[in-house]
Amino acid sequence: MDFQGIREDDAWALVGAAARAARRAGRTLLDGPGTMAAARAKAGTHAHDVVTEADAAAEALIRAELTGACPGSVVVGEEGGAGEAGDGPGRDVRWYVDPIDGTHNFSRGLPLFCVSIGVTVRGEPVGGCVYEPARDETYTAAGGRLLRGGRPVPPAPARAVPMVLTDLPRAGAVPDPGELALFTELLAAADVRRIGSAALALAYVATGRADMAVTPDAYAWDCAAGRVLVTASGGTFAAVPAEPSVRRPGAFAAWRPGLDGLGASVVAALEGFPFLQGWLEDDNSLA
C-alpha cells in the first residue's frame, strides 16, 4: 500500500482489514456465555458507563488482527488506549476502535450494540467500518462510497417527520438547561429516540434508517467510523469542538441531506453547552 498519497483502493484495503476484524470480534460476542454479561462501571465515570470482560477480549482480538494486517500501525482503543507506532509501512495509520459501542445494551441482553473501527492516515479520516452483530450487518465507507453488506446503499425516501437518535440529556448527570432546551426543540421537530450506541446511530443515519444523530458526550473512537459513513452518504458530520478527542468527551451532530437548518440549530446549541467549554486547542485532535 502507498500511504504517502492514499489511494482509494488502499483506503478500501484498510477498511477491508477493519471489517474482517470487526466481524470476527462481533461474532465472538454472540458466541459468549449467554445474553447477560457481568458489567461494572468504569473508574471515574457514572454508573451508566460500563465495561465487561468481553470489551477487553474483543479489543485484544481486534488489535492483533489490525496490527497483523498493517504492520507499524497504531491502534487507539477505548479499553486499552494507544499502542506504540512501529517501523512498518503502516506507521502513518491509526485505527480508532470501540470493541463494543453500546456496552450497557450488550450487558443487558439488548441487541443494539456494534463494533466500530475508524481509520486515519496522518490524522485524516479515510475509512470506517461498523459491524452490527445482532443483524450480521456490516457498514463500510471509503473514498466517498458507502456500502452495507458489500453493496451500495439505495437512497432513502424523504419523510415528513425526521427521526432523531440522541443521548440527550446526558446519562448520569443533572441535565444542563441548555440540554433540556435542545431536547425540547428536537421533540417539537422530530421523532426522537434513544438507542444507547453513538456508532450505531451514525450508521443508521448514513443508511437512512434515521435522519439525525446528536450525542453530547462522545470520544474519538465512538464516531471515527460513523463520521466517514455519514459523509460518504452525502450527509453532514459536525463535532463540537472541531475534532473528537481521545482525552475527554465532546459532542457531535450528524444529519442527512435536507436537514441543514435543523442541523445548524443543533450545532449552535451544542456550542453553548457549558460542559464543553474550556477545551485546550491541542486537545481537539483525532490524530
GROMACS .gro file of C-alpha atoms in nm:
model
  287
    1MET     CA    1   0.000   0.000   0.000
    2ASP     CA    2   0.116   0.353  -0.077
    3PHE     CA    3   0.043   0.559   0.234
    4GLN     CA    4   0.233   0.866   0.113
    5GLY     CA    5  -0.059   0.954  -0.114
    6ILE     CA    6  -0.352   0.741  -0.003
    7ARG     CA    7  -0.537   0.593  -0.298
    8GLU     CA    8  -0.896   0.478  -0.286
    9ASP     CA    9  -0.800   0.114  -0.330
   10ASP     CA   10  -0.554   0.147  -0.040
   11ALA     CA   11  -0.825   0.302   0.176
   12TRP     CA   12  -1.057   0.015   0.090
   13ALA     CA   13  -0.782  -0.234   0.175
   14LEU     CA   14  -0.762  -0.078   0.521
   15VAL     CA   15  -1.140  -0.084   0.555
   16GLY     CA   16  -1.142  -0.447   0.447
   17ALA     CA   17  -0.898  -0.531   0.726
   18ALA     CA   18  -1.118  -0.340   0.971
   19ALA     CA   19  -1.429  -0.524   0.853
   20ARG     CA   20  -1.268  -0.865   0.894
   21ALA     CA   21  -1.152  -0.779   1.245
   22ALA     CA   22  -1.489  -0.628   1.340
   23ARG     CA   23  -1.686  -0.928   1.216
   24ARG     CA   24  -1.460  -1.174   1.391
   25ALA     CA   25  -1.482  -0.982   1.719
   26GLY     CA   26  -1.857  -0.931   1.683
   27ARG     CA   27  -1.922  -1.299   1.632
   28THR     CA   28  -1.732  -1.384   1.949
   29LEU     CA   29  -1.970  -1.153   2.135
   30LEU     CA   30  -2.269  -1.351   2.012
   31ASP     CA   31  -2.094  -1.678   2.096
   32GLY     CA   32  -2.028  -1.566   2.454
   33PRO     CA   33  -2.184  -1.713   2.769
   34GLY     CA   34  -2.545  -1.609   2.736
   35THR     CA   35  -2.703  -1.275   2.665
   36MET     CA   36  -2.638  -1.116   3.004
   37ALA     CA   37  -2.279  -1.011   3.069
   38ALA     CA   38  -2.139  -0.901   3.405
   39ALA     CA   39  -2.075  -0.528   3.384
   40ARG     CA   40  -1.900  -0.280   3.611
   41ALA     CA   41  -1.885   0.097   3.599
   42LYS     CA   42  -1.565   0.241   3.455
   43ALA     CA   43  -1.339   0.418   3.702
   44GLY     CA   44  -1.408   0.789   3.715
   45THR     CA   45  -1.737   0.765   3.525
   46HIS     CA   46  -2.105   0.730   3.606
   47ALA     CA   47  -2.296   0.406   3.662
   48HIS     CA   48  -2.432   0.405   3.306
   49ASP     CA   49  -2.081   0.393   3.154
   50VAL     CA   50  -1.996   0.026   3.198
   51VAL     CA   51  -1.738  -0.222   3.076
   52THR     CA   52  -1.741  -0.603   3.058
   53GLU     CA   53  -1.474  -0.866   3.019
   54ALA     CA   54  -1.598  -0.907   2.663
   55ASP     CA   55  -1.492  -0.548   2.581
   56ALA     CA   56  -1.128  -0.618   2.666
   57ALA     CA   57  -1.126  -0.956   2.492
   58ALA     CA   58  -1.279  -0.816   2.174
   59GLU     CA   59  -1.035  -0.525   2.168
   60ALA     CA   60  -0.736  -0.757   2.213
   61LEU     CA   61  -0.855  -0.966   1.919
   62ILE     CA   62  -0.903  -0.656   1.704
   63ARG     CA   63  -0.560  -0.516   1.795
   64ALA     CA   64  -0.389  -0.836   1.689
   65GLU     CA   65  -0.585  -0.850   1.362
   66LEU     CA   66  -0.520  -0.488   1.265
   67THR     CA   67  -0.152  -0.471   1.351
   68GLY     CA   68  -0.103  -0.801   1.171
   69ALA     CA   69  -0.278  -0.670   0.861
   70CYS     CA   70  -0.097  -0.333   0.870
   71PRO     CA   71   0.246  -0.363   1.037
   72GLY     CA   72   0.361  -0.047   1.211
   73SER     CA   73   0.011   0.095   1.253
   74VAL     CA   74  -0.123   0.220   1.585
   75VAL     CA   75  -0.445   0.102   1.747
   76VAL     CA   76  -0.621   0.352   1.973
   77GLY     CA   77  -0.880   0.157   2.170
   78GLU     CA   78  -1.143   0.261   2.419
   79GLU     CA   79  -1.027   0.000   2.669
   80GLY     CA   80  -0.652  -0.025   2.606
   81GLY     CA   81  -0.551   0.322   2.493
   82ALA     CA   82  -0.293   0.380   2.221
   83GLY     CA   83  -0.026   0.132   2.124
   84GLU     CA   84   0.322   0.221   2.004
   85ALA     CA   85   0.393   0.303   1.641
   86GLY     CA   86   0.621   0.057   1.466
   87ASP     CA   87   0.864   0.084   1.177
   88GLY     CA   88   0.643  -0.091   0.924
   89PRO     CA   89   0.479   0.063   0.618
   90GLY     CA   90   0.167   0.146   0.817
   91ARG     CA   91   0.332   0.381   1.066
   92ASP     CA   92   0.109   0.671   0.949
   93VAL     CA   93  -0.207   0.465   1.003
   94ARG     CA   94  -0.417   0.487   1.318
   95TRP     CA   95  -0.718   0.276   1.399
   96TYR     CA   96  -0.981   0.405   1.643
   97VAL     CA   97  -1.154   0.107   1.799
   98ASP     CA   98  -1.463   0.075   2.013
   99PRO     CA   99  -1.492  -0.302   2.064
  100ILE     CA  100  -1.850  -0.278   2.194
  101ASP     CA  101  -2.028   0.050   2.137
  102GLY     CA  102  -2.344   0.013   2.340
  103THR     CA  103  -2.192  -0.194   2.620
  104HIS     CA  104  -2.480  -0.123   2.855
  105ASN     CA  105  -2.724  -0.264   2.599
  106PHE     CA  106  -2.495  -0.566   2.544
  107SER     CA  107  -2.467  -0.632   2.917
  108ARG     CA  108  -2.847  -0.639   2.950
  109GLY     CA  109  -2.906  -0.865   2.651
  110LEU     CA  110  -3.035  -0.586   2.425
  111PRO     CA  111  -2.923  -0.621   2.061
  112LEU     CA  112  -2.842  -0.253   1.998
  113PHE     CA  113  -2.462  -0.266   2.008
  114CYS     CA  114  -2.185  -0.276   1.750
  115VAL     CA  115  -1.813  -0.294   1.682
  116SER     CA  116  -1.674   0.033   1.545
  117ILE     CA  117  -1.337   0.079   1.372
  118GLY     CA  118  -1.233   0.405   1.207
  119VAL     CA  119  -0.901   0.454   1.028
  120THR     CA  120  -0.696   0.767   0.971
  121VAL     CA  121  -0.380   0.829   0.770
  122ARG     CA  122  -0.167   1.115   0.903
  123GLY     CA  123  -0.466   1.232   1.103
  124GLU     CA  124  -0.715   1.238   0.816
  125PRO     CA  125  -1.018   1.005   0.834
  126VAL     CA  126  -1.005   0.777   0.529
  127GLY     CA  127  -1.238   0.488   0.612
  128GLY     CA  128  -1.469   0.328   0.860
  129CYS     CA  129  -1.649   0.008   0.948
  130VAL     CA  130  -1.940  -0.051   1.185
  131TYR     CA  131  -2.044  -0.412   1.237
  132GLU     CA  132  -2.380  -0.489   1.398
  133PRO     CA  133  -2.358  -0.848   1.529
  134ALA     CA  134  -2.727  -0.896   1.607
  135ARG     CA  135  -2.819  -0.824   1.243
  136ASP     CA  136  -2.493  -0.963   1.098
  137GLU     CA  137  -2.475  -0.636   0.907
  138THR     CA  138  -2.155  -0.459   0.805
  139TYR     CA  139  -2.147  -0.089   0.717
  140THR     CA  140  -1.830   0.032   0.543
  141ALA     CA  141  -1.714   0.350   0.371
  142ALA     CA  142  -1.407   0.492   0.199
  143GLY     CA  143  -1.339   0.722  -0.093
  144GLY     CA  144  -1.686   0.872  -0.074
  145ARG     CA  145  -1.860   0.535  -0.121
  146LEU     CA  146  -2.091   0.375   0.135
  147LEU     CA  147  -2.166   0.003   0.140
  148ARG     CA  148  -2.394  -0.214   0.351
  149GLY     CA  149  -2.314  -0.581   0.334
  150GLY     CA  150  -2.076  -0.506   0.046
  151ARG     CA  151  -2.344  -0.341  -0.167
  152PRO     CA  152  -2.427   0.024  -0.238
  153VAL     CA  153  -2.698   0.168  -0.016
  154PRO     CA  154  -3.006   0.286  -0.211
  155PRO     CA  155  -3.129   0.641  -0.146
  156ALA     CA  156  -3.365   0.670   0.149
  157PRO     CA  157  -3.713   0.807   0.084
  158ALA     CA  158  -3.798   1.154   0.211
  159ARG     CA  159  -4.003   1.153   0.530
  160ALA     CA  160  -4.236   1.421   0.657
  161VAL     CA  161  -4.113   1.382   1.015
  162PRO     CA  162  -3.741   1.315   1.063
  163MET     CA  163  -3.618   1.059   1.316
  164VAL     CA  164  -3.350   1.184   1.554
  165LEU     CA  165  -3.138   0.945   1.762
  166THR     CA  166  -2.992   1.123   2.062
  167ASP     CA  167  -2.833   1.065   2.401
  168LEU     CA  168  -2.971   1.393   2.531
  169PRO     CA  169  -2.982   1.461   2.814
  170ARG     CA  170  -2.656   1.302   2.928
  171ALA     CA  171  -2.684   0.994   3.147
  172GLY     CA  172  -2.551   1.014   3.500
  173ALA     CA  173  -2.558   1.394   3.524
  174VAL     CA  174  -2.807   1.660   3.625
  175PRO     CA  175  -2.930   1.797   3.291
  176ASP     CA  176  -2.797   2.138   3.195
  177PRO     CA  177  -3.071   2.387   3.099
  178GLY     CA  178  -2.920   2.404   2.751
  179GLU     CA  179  -2.957   2.027   2.714
  180LEU     CA  180  -3.322   2.042   2.811
  181ALA     CA  181  -3.385   2.332   2.574
  182LEU     CA  182  -3.225   2.145   2.282
  183PHE     CA  183  -3.412   1.826   2.370
  184THR     CA  184  -3.738   2.021   2.370
  185GLU     CA  185  -3.652   2.170   2.030
  186LEU     CA  186  -3.586   1.824   1.889
  187LEU     CA  187  -3.911   1.686   2.032
  188ALA     CA  188  -4.101   1.963   1.855
  189ALA     CA  189  -3.933   1.897   1.520
  190ALA     CA  190  -3.881   1.521   1.505
  191ASP     CA  191  -3.950   1.169   1.623
  192VAL     CA  192  -3.685   1.141   1.897
  193ARG     CA  193  -3.541   0.812   2.021
  194ARG     CA  194  -3.251   0.695   2.237
  195ILE     CA  195  -3.071   0.375   2.135
  196GLY     CA  196  -2.757   0.392   2.351
  197SER     CA  197  -2.494   0.349   2.079
  198ALA     CA  198  -2.338   0.652   1.910
  199ALA     CA  199  -2.164   0.450   1.638
  200LEU     CA  200  -2.481   0.261   1.552
  201ALA     CA  201  -2.678   0.586   1.542
  202LEU     CA  202  -2.431   0.721   1.285
  203ALA     CA  203  -2.458   0.404   1.076
  204TYR     CA  204  -2.836   0.436   1.082
  205VAL     CA  205  -2.819   0.799   0.969
  206ALA     CA  206  -2.581   0.706   0.688
  207THR     CA  207  -2.813   0.433   0.561
  208GLY     CA  208  -3.139   0.625   0.604
  209ARG     CA  209  -3.282   0.430   0.896
  210ALA     CA  210  -3.264   0.755   1.091
  211ASP     CA  211  -3.222   1.115   0.980
  212MET     CA  212  -3.010   1.276   1.251
  213ALA     CA  213  -2.788   1.173   1.542
  214VAL     CA  214  -2.698   1.401   1.833
  215THR     CA  215  -2.458   1.291   2.107
  216PRO     CA  216  -2.332   1.526   2.381
  217ASP     CA  217  -2.052   1.307   2.522
  218ALA     CA  218  -1.853   1.111   2.265
  219TYR     CA  219  -1.486   1.023   2.228
  220ALA     CA  220  -1.295   0.978   1.903
  221TRP     CA  221  -1.350   0.600   1.897
  222ASP     CA  222  -1.726   0.650   1.925
  223CYS     CA  223  -1.751   0.837   1.596
  224ALA     CA  224  -1.430   0.774   1.397
  225ALA     CA  225  -1.602   0.516   1.176
  226GLY     CA  226  -1.953   0.657   1.172
  227ARG     CA  227  -1.847   1.005   1.059
  228VAL     CA  228  -1.698   0.851   0.743
  229LEU     CA  229  -2.016   0.654   0.681
  230VAL     CA  230  -2.230   0.968   0.712
  231THR     CA  231  -2.019   1.189   0.486
  232ALA     CA  232  -1.992   0.910   0.226
  233SER     CA  233  -2.373   0.902   0.216
  234GLY     CA  234  -2.385   1.274   0.136
  235GLY     CA  235  -2.472   1.372   0.491
  236THR     CA  236  -2.302   1.614   0.730
  237PHE     CA  237  -2.098   1.541   1.042
  238ALA     CA  238  -2.015   1.826   1.283
  239ALA     CA  239  -1.818   1.789   1.606
  240VAL     CA  240  -1.802   2.032   1.899
  241PRO     CA  241  -1.516   2.113   1.947
  242ALA     CA  242  -1.399   2.083   1.587
  243GLU     CA  243  -1.243   1.737   1.619
  244PRO     CA  244  -1.330   1.447   1.851
  245SER     CA  245  -1.070   1.374   2.118
  246VAL     CA  246  -0.933   1.068   2.294
  247ARG     CA  247  -0.876   1.268   2.614
  248ARG     CA  248  -1.218   1.399   2.706
  249PRO     CA  249  -1.567   1.372   2.559
  250GLY     CA  250  -1.711   1.620   2.314
  251ALA     CA  251  -2.037   1.643   2.123
  252PHE     CA  252  -2.140   1.576   1.766
  253ALA     CA  253  -2.436   1.605   1.535
  254ALA     CA  254  -2.484   1.426   1.204
  255TRP     CA  255  -2.769   1.457   0.960
  256ARG     CA  256  -2.893   1.356   0.620
  257PRO     CA  257  -2.930   1.596   0.324
  258GLY     CA  258  -3.224   1.831   0.357
  259LEU     CA  259  -3.186   1.889   0.731
  260ASP     CA  260  -2.922   2.161   0.722
  261GLY     CA  261  -3.144   2.413   0.901
  262LEU     CA  262  -3.214   2.185   1.195
  263GLY     CA  263  -2.854   2.066   1.192
  264ALA     CA  264  -2.717   2.421   1.217
  265SER     CA  265  -2.953   2.495   1.505
  266VAL     CA  266  -2.839   2.182   1.689
  267VAL     CA  267  -2.470   2.263   1.643
  268ALA     CA  268  -2.525   2.619   1.768
  269ALA     CA  269  -2.694   2.479   2.078
  270LEU     CA  270  -2.412   2.229   2.138
  271GLU     CA  271  -2.155   2.508   2.113
  272GLY     CA  272  -2.328   2.681   2.404
  273PHE     CA  273  -2.317   2.385   2.641
  274PRO     CA  274  -2.106   2.493   2.942
  275PHE     CA  275  -1.959   2.145   2.998
  276LEU     CA  276  -1.795   2.167   2.652
  277GLN     CA  277  -1.624   2.499   2.724
  278GLY     CA  278  -1.261   2.545   2.820
  279TRP     CA  279  -1.105   2.293   2.587
  280LEU     CA  280  -0.736   2.331   2.512
  281GLU     CA  281  -0.667   2.372   2.142
  282ASP     CA  282  -0.424   2.079   2.137
  283ASP     CA  283  -0.691   1.859   2.294
  284ASN     CA  284  -0.913   1.875   1.986
  285SER     CA  285  -0.735   1.616   1.779
  286LEU     CA  286  -0.831   1.283   1.630
  287ALA     CA  287  -0.468   1.208   1.544
   0.00000   0.00000   0.00000
